[in-house]
Coordinates of C-alpha atoms in Angstrom, one line a residue:
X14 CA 142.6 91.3 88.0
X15 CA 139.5 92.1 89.6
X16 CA 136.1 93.4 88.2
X17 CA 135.1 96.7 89.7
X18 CA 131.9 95.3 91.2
X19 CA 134.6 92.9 92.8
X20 CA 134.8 90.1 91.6
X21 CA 138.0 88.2 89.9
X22 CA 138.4 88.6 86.0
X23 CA 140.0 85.4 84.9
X24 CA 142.4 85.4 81.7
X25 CA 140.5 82.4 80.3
X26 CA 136.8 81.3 80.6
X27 CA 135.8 78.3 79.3
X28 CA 132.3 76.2 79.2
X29 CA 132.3 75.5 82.6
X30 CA 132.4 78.8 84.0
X31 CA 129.4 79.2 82.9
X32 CA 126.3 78.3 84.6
X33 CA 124.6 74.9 83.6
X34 CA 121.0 76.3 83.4
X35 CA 122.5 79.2 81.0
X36 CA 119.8 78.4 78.2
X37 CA 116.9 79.5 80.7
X38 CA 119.0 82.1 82.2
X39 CA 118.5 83.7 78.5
X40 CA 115.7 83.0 77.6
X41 CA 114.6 84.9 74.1
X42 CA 114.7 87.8 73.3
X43 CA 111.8 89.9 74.0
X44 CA 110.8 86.8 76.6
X45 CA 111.0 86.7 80.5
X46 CA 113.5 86.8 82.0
X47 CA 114.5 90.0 79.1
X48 CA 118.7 89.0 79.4
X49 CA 118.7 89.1 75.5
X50 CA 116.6 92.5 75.5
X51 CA 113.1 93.7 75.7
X52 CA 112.2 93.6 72.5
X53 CA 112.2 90.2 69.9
X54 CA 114.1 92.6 67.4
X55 CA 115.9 94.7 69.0
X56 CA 118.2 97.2 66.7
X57 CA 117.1 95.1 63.6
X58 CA 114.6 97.0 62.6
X59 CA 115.0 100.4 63.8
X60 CA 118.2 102.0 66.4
X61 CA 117.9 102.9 70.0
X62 CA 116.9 106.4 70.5
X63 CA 119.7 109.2 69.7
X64 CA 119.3 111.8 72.7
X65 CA 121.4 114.5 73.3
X66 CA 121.5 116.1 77.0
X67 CA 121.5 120.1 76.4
X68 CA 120.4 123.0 78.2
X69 CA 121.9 126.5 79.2
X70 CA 121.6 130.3 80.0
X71 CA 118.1 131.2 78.8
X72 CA 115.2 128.9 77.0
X73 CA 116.1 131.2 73.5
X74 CA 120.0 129.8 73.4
X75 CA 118.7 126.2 74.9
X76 CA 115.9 126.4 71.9
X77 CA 118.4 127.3 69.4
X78 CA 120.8 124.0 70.4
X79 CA 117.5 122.1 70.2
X80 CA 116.7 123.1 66.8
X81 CA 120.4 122.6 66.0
X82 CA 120.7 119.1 67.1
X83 CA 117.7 118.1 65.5
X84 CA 118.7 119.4 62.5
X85 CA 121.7 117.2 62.8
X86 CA 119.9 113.8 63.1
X87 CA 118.8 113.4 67.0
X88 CA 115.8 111.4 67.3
X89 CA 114.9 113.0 71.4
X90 CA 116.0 116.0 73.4
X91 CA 117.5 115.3 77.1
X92 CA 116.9 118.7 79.0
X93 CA 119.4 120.2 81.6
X94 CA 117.9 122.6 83.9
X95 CA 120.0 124.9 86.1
X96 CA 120.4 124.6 90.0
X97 CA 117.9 126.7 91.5
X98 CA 115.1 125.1 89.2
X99 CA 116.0 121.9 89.9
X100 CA 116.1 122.7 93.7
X101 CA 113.0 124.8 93.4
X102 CA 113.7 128.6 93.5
X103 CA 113.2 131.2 91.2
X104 CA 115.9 132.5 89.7
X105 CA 115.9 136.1 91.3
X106 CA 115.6 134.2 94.8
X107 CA 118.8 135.3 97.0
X108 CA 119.6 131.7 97.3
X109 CA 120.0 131.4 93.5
X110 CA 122.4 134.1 92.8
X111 CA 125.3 133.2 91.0
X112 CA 123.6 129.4 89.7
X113 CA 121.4 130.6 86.7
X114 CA 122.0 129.3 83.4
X115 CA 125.1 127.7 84.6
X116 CA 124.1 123.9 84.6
X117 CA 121.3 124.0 82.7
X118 CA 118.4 126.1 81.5
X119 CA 116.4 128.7 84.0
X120 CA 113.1 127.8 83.6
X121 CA 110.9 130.0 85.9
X122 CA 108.0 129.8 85.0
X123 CA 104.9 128.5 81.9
X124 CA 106.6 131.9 79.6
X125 CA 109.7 130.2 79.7
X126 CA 109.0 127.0 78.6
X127 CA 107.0 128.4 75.8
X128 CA 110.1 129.6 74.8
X129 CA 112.7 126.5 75.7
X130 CA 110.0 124.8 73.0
X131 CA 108.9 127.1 70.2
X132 CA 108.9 125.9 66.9
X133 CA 110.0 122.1 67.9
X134 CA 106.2 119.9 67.3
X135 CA 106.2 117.9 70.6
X136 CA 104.2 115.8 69.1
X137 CA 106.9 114.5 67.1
X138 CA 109.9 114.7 69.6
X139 CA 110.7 112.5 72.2
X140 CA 111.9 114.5 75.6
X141 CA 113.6 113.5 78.8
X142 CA 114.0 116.0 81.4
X143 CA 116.5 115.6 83.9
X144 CA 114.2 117.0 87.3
X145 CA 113.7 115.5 90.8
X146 CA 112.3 117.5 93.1
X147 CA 110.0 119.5 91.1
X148 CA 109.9 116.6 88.1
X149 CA 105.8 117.3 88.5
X150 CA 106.4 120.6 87.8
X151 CA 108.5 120.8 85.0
X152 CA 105.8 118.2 83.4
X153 CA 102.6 120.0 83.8
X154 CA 104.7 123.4 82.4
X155 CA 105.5 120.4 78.8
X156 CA 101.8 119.6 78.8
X157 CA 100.5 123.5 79.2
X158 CA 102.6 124.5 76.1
X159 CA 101.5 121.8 74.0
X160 CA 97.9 122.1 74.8
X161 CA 98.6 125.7 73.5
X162 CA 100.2 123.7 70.5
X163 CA 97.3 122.3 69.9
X164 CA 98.5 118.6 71.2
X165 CA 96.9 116.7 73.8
X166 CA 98.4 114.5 76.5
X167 CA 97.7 111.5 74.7
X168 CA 100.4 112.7 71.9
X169 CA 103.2 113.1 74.4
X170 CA 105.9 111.0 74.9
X171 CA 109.2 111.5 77.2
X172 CA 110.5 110.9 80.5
X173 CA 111.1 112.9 83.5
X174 CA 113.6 112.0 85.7
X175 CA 111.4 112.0 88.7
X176 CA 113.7 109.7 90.7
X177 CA 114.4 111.0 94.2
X178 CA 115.6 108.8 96.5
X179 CA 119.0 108.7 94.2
X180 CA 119.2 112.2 95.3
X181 CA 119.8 111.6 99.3
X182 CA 122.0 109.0 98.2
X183 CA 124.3 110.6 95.9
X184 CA 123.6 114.1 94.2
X185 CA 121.5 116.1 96.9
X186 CA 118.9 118.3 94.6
X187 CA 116.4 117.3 97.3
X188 CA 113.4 119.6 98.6
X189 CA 110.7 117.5 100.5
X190 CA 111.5 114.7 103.4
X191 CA 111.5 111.0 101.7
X192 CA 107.6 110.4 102.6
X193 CA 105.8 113.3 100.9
X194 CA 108.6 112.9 98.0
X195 CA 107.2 109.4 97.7
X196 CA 104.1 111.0 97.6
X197 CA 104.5 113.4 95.0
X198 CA 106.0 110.4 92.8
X199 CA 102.5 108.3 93.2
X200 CA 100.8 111.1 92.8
X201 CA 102.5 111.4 89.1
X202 CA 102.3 108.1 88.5
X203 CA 98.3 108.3 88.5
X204 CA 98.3 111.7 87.0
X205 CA 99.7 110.7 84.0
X206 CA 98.2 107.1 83.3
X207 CA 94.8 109.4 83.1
X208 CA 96.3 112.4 81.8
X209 CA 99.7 111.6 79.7
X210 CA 99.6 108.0 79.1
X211 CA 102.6 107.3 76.8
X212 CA 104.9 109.1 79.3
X213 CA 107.7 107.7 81.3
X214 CA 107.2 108.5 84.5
X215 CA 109.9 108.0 86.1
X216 CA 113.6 107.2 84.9
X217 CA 115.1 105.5 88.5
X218 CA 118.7 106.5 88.5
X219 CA 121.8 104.7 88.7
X220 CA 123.7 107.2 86.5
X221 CA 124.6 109.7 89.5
X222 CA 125.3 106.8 92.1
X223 CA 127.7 105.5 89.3
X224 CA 129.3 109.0 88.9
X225 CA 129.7 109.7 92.9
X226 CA 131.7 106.3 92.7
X227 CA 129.1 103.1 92.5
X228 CA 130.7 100.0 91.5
X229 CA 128.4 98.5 88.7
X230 CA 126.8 95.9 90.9
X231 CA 126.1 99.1 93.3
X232 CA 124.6 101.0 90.8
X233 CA 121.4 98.4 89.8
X234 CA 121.2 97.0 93.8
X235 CA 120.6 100.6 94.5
X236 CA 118.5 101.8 91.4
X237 CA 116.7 98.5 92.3
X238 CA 115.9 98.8 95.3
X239 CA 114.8 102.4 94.7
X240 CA 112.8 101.1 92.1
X241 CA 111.1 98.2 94.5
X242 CA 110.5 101.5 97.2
X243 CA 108.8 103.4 93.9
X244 CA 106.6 100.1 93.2
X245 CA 105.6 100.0 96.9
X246 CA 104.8 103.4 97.2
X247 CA 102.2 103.2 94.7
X248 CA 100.3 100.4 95.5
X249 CA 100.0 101.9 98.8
X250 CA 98.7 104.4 97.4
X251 CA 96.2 102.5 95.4
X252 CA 97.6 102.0 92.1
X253 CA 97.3 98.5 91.1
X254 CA 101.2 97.4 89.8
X255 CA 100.0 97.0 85.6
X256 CA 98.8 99.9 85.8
X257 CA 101.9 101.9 86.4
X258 CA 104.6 99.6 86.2
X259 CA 104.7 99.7 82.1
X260 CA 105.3 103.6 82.2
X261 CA 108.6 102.8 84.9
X262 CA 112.0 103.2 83.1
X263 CA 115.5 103.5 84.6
X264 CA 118.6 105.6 83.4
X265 CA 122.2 103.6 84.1
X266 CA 125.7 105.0 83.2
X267 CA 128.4 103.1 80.7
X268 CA 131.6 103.3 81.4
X269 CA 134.6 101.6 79.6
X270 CA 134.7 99.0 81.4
X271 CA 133.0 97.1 78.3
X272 CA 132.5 93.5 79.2
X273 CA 131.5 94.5 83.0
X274 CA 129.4 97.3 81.7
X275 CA 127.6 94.8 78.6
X276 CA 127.0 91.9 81.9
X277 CA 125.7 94.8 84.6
X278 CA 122.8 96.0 81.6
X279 CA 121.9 92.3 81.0
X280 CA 122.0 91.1 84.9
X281 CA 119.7 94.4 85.5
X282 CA 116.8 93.5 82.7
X283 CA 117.1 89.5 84.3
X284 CA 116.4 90.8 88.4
X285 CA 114.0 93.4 87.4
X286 CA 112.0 90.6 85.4
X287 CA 112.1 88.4 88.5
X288 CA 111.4 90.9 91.2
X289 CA 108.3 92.2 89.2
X290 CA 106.9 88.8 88.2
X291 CA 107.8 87.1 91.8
X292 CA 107.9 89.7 94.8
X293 CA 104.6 91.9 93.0
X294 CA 102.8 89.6 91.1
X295 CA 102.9 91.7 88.1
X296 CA 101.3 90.2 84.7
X297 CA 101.2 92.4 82.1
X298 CA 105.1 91.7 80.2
X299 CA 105.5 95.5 80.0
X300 CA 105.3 95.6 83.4
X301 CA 108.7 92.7 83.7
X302 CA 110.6 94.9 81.1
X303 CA 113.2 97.2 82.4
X304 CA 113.5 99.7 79.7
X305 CA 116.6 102.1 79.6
X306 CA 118.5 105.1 78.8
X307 CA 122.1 105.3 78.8
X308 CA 124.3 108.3 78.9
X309 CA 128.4 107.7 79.0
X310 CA 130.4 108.6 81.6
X311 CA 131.2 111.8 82.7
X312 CA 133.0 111.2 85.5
X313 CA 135.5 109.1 83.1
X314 CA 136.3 112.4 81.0
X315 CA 139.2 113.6 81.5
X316 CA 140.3 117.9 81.5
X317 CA 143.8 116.6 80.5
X318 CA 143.8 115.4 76.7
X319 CA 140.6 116.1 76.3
X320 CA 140.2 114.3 72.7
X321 CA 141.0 110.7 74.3
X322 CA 137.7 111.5 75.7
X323 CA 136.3 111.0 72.1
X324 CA 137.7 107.5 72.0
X325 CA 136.7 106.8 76.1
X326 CA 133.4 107.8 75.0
X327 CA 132.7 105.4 71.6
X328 CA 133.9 102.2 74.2
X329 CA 131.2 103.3 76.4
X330 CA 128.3 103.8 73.5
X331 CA 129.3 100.8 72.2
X332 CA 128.9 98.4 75.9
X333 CA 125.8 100.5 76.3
X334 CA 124.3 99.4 72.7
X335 CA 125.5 96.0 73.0
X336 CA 124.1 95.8 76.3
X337 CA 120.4 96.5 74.9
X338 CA 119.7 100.3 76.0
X339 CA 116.9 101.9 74.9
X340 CA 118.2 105.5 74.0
X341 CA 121.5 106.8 74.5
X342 CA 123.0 110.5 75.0
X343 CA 126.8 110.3 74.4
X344 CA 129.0 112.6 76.2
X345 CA 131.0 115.6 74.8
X346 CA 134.9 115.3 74.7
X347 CA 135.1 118.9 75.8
X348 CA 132.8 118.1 78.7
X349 CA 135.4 117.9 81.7
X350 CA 136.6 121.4 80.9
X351 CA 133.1 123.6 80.0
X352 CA 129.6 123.2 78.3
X353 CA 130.1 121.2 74.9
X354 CA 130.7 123.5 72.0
X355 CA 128.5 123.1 69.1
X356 CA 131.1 121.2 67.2
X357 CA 131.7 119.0 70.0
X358 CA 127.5 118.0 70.6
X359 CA 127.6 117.2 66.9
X360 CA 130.2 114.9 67.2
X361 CA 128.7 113.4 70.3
X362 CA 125.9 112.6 68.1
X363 CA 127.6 111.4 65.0
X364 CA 129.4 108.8 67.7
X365 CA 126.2 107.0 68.0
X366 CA 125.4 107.4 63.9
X367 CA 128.4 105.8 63.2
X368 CA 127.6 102.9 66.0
X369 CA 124.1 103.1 64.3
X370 CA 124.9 102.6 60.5
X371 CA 128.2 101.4 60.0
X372 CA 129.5 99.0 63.0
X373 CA 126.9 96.6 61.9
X374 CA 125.5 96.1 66.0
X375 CA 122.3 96.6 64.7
X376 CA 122.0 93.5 62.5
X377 CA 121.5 90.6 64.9
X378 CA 120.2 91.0 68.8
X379 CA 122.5 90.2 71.8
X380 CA 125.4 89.8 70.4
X381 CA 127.4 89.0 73.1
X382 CA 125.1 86.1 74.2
X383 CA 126.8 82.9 75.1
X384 CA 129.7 84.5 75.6
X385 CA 131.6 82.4 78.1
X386 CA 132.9 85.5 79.9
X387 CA 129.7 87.6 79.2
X388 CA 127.2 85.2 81.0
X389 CA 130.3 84.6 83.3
X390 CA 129.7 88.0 84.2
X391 CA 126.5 88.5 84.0
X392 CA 126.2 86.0 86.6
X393 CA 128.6 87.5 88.9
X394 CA 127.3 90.9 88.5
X395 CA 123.9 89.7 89.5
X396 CA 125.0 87.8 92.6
X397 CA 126.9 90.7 93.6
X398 CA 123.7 93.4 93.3
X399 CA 121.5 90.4 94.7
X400 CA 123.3 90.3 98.3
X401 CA 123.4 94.4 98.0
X402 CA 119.7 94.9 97.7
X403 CA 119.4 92.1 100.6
X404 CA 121.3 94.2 102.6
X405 CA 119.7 97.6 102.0
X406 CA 116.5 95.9 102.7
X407 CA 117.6 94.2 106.0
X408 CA 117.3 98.1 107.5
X409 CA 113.4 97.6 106.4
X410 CA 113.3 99.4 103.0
X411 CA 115.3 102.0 100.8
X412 CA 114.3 104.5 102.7
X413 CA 115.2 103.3 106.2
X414 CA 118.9 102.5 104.9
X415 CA 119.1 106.0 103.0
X416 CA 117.9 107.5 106.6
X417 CA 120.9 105.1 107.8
X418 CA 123.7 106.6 105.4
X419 CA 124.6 103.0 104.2
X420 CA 124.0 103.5 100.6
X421 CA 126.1 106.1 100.9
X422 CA 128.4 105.1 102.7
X423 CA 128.9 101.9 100.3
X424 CA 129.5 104.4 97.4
X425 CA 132.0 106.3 99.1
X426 CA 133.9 103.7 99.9
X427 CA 134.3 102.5 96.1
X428 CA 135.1 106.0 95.0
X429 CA 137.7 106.0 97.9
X430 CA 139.2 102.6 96.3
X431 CA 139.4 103.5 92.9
X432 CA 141.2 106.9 94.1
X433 CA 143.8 104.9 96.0
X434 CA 143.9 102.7 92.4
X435 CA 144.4 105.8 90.1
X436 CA 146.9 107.7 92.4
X437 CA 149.2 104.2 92.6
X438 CA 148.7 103.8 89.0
X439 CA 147.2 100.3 89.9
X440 CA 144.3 101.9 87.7
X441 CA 145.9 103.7 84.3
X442 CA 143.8 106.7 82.9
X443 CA 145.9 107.5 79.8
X444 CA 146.6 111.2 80.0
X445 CA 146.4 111.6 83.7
X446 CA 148.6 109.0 85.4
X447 CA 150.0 107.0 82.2
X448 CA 151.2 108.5 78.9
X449 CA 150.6 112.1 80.0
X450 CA 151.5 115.4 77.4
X451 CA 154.4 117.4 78.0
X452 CA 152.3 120.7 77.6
X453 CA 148.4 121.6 78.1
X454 CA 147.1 122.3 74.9
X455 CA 144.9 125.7 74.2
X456 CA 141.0 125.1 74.9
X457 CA 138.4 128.2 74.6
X458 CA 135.4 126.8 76.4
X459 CA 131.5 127.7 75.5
X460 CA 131.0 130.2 78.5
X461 CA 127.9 130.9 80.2
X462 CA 126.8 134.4 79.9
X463 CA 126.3 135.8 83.4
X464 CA 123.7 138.7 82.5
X465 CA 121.3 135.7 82.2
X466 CA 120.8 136.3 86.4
X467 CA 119.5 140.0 85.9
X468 CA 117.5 139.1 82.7
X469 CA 115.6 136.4 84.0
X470 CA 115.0 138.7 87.3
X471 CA 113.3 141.2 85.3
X472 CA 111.2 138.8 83.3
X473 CA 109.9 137.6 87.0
X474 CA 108.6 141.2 87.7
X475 CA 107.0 141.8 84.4
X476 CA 105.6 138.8 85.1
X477 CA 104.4 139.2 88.3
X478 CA 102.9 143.0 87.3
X479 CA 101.0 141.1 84.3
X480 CA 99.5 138.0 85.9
X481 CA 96.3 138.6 87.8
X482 CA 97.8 137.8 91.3
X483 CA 94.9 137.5 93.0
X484 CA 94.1 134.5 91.3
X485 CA 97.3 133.0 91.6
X486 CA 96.9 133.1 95.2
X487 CA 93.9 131.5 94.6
X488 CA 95.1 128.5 93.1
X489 CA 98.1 128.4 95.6
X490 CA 95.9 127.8 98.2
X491 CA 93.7 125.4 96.1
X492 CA 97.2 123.5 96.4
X493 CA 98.1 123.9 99.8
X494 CA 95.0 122.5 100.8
X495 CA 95.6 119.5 98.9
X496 CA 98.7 119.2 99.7
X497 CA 97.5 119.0 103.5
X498 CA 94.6 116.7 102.4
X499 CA 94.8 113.2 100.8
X500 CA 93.9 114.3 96.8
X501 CA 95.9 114.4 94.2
X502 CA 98.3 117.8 94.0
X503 CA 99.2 117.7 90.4
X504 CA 95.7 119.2 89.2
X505 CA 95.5 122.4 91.7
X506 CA 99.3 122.3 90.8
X507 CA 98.5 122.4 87.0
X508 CA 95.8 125.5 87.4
X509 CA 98.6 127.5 89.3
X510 CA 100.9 127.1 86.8
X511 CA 98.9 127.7 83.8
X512 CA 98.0 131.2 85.2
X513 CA 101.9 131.8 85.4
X514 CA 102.7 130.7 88.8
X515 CA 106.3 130.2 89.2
X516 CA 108.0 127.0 90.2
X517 CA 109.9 128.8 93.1
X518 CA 106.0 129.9 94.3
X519 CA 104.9 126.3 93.5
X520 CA 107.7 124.6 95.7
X521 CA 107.7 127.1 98.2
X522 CA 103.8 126.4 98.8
X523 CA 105.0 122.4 99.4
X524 CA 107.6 123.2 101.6
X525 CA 105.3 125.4 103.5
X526 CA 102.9 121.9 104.6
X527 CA 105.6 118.8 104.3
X528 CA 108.7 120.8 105.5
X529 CA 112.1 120.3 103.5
X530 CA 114.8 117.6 104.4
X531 CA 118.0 118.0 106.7
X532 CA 119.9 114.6 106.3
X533 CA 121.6 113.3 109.4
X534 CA 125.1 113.2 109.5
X535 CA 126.8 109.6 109.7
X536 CA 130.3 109.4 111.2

């Protein structure tokens, strides 16, 4: 039997498949090289971060799930946006008809954040939000509406997604050309080390490789090396490597695969360590520590049976957790078919709790370590992503092999495989090609209302009659000429939006000077 990431799974492992130098392969907890985790103590003292991705229709509804899953125990909200905000358009743009609310939240403009967070102390609450493009944005819009909460920058702690060179590889919410992109990323980067300190400030993807078909050992090589291009393009632009690379987090998928997926997170903390230490002289241990967040697998879920997905999802939580993530959204069982119901998010979240307070994985660190097939596969899952990243860098860099297509390519080729292996039944997915009902069982989805469109288009035009345009013309221009320039764009970014420029006017003003991207076809 072979691993996914391609290497053979033996029926036996004893001592000597594992590597003589194991002891300093481990290390200690908390200790370079980080295998054992990036913390001395791990779970032992308090759990990983319960978030739960939600978002949808307007910021009112999104705000009410917020308040609702708080209520129910989760420590950090995850926020989904809809299409046209993540690609940048307002929603009553002709391009964004028919997309609003349907993903994610609409979130036009500073009025609707106000809304997405009234009432929740952001102080208090860890957020993620899952934005590319326009990551920037959807930040600056956080930090106006808790200035008007009366909490500074220094207060705030989340991540944005912010990763988008993932997105020419493998999900395609792209704007900007890979070189002003870049830009944009540095550009946070400094922002909020003066600005936001305590924020993440970028979460490099593997998640969406992994769900367009990424073998584990793909899914760190490329998150990786994306993260190497990241660490690049700030020092060019700069930024000396300790005094970004602490805020620098990364966001992998767990499948149930469990041994592979417990060796891929522990093989990912060891190369980071190494590559920060060795390739960029980095010397600050917060700078070596690849910190985490883990959300099951989606792509796994399946519309048939849709309450196996409740058991598919616990393996996954629980390789993620013993693998030493940092905060964890589990998946919905009802997700292949619809939005999660609010029954359905709750027990999501009582998945982890249970992990949390009754498995008993929080009362020792690592404890898979020294595990003849764990560091077995560890080892082989490192080897594997070590040769990967070679190769992506033998074009010249991240970008030159995305430019390429061979990322891509690589991934496509996996997802073709494991087709092949599900359609022979080489590759059982209980409930699909193995042990499948005899009838479909009755399933009333959450549904998306779809007067959200013509609502949020008439809170655009009050908008635009209230604001004093000529000074959001102003500050649009402010921007443009920075954008042209060499300064910073987040601060002449910031003054447009707090005088309720919209994102769609915001991104619209970038794509005006740096263009937007049309990938080259590969056959």
């Amino acid at each position: 039997m072979n691993a996914e990431s391609g290497f053979e799974i033996k029926p036996v492992y004893h001592r000597g498949d594992v590597a003589p130098d194991v002891d300093e392969r481990l290390g200690e907890p908390g200790a370079y090289p980080y295998t054992r985790g990036v913390y001395p103590t791990m779970y032992t003292r308090r759990p990983w971060t319960m978030r739960q991705y939600a978002g949808f229709g307007t910021a009112v509804e999104s705000n009410a799930r917020y308040h609702q899953l708080l209520a129910a125990g989760t420590m950090g909200l995850s926020v989904a946006f809809d299409l046209p905000t993540q690609m940048g358009y307002d929603s009553d743009d002709p391009i964004a008809h028919g997309e609003v609310g349907k993903v994610g939240v609409a979130i036009d403009s500073i009025d609707d954040m106000r809304e997405l967070f009234a009432g929740i102390p952001l102080d208090k609450v860890s957020t993620s939000m899952t934005i590319n493009a326009p990551g920037s944005l959807l930040l600056l819009l956080y930090q106006l509406v808790a200035e008007e909460q009366g909490v500074p920058g220094a207060a705030l702690t989340g991540t944005i997604q912010n990763d988008i060179l993932k997105e020419y590889i493998a999900r395609g919410t792209y704007i900007f050309p890979p070189k002003p992109s870049l830009r944009l990323v540095a550009d946070t980067f400094a922002y909020c080390r003066a600005e936001i300190p305590k924020w993440n400030t970028i979460s490099i993807s593997g998640y969406h490789m992994a769900e367009a078909g990424a073998t584990p050992a793909q899914e760190i090589a490329f998150t990786l090396a994306n993260g190497i291009e990241y660490v690049r393009a700030a020092i060019a632009a700069g930024l000396a490597v300790d005094d970004f690379a602490p805020r620098l987090s990364f966001f992998f998928v767990a499948r149930t695969t469990l041994l592979e997926e417990i060796a891929k997170f522990r093989a990912a903390r060891r190369m980071w360590a190494r590559i920060m230490r060795d390739e960029f002289g980095a010397e600050d241990p917060k700078s070596l520590m690849l910190r985490f967040h883990t959300q099951t697998a989606g792509v796994q879920l399946t519309a048939q049976q849709p309450e196996v997905n409740l058991v598919r999802v616990a393996i996954q939580a629980l390789g993620a957790v013993a693998g030493g993530t940092q905060s964890l959204h589990t998946n919905a069982y009802d997700e292949a078919l619809a939005l999660p119901t609010r029954k359905s998010a709750r027990l999501a979240l009582r998945t982890q709790q249970v992990l949390a307070y009754e498995s008993g994985l929080v009362d020792t660190v690592d404890p898979f370590a020294g595990s003849y097939v764990i560091e077995a596969m560890t080892d082989e899952v490192e080897a594997a992503a070590t040769a990967l990243i070679e190769r992506v860098f033998s074009y010249g860099s991240s970008v030159d092999a995305i430019e390429q297509g061979f990322q891509k390519q690589e991934i496509e080729s996996s997802a073709y495989r494991i087709s092949q292996q599900i359609d022979s039944g080489e590759r059982v997915v209980v409930g699909v090609n193995r042990f499948a009902g005899d009838e479909e069982e009755k399933y009333e989805p959450l549904r998306v209302d779809p007067a959200i469109e013509a609502d949020q288009a008439a809170k655009l035009t009050r908008l635009r009659a209230e604001r004093d345009s000529a000074a959001v013309e102003a500050a649009l221009a402010d921007l443009r000429k920075a954008a042209e320039g060499t300064e910073n764009v987040l601060p002449p970014m910031r003054a447009a939006l707090r005088l309720r420029a919209t994102v769609g006017e915001v991104c619209t003003t970038l794509r005006g000077v740096w263009g937007v991207y049309r990938p080259v076809e590969h056959f």
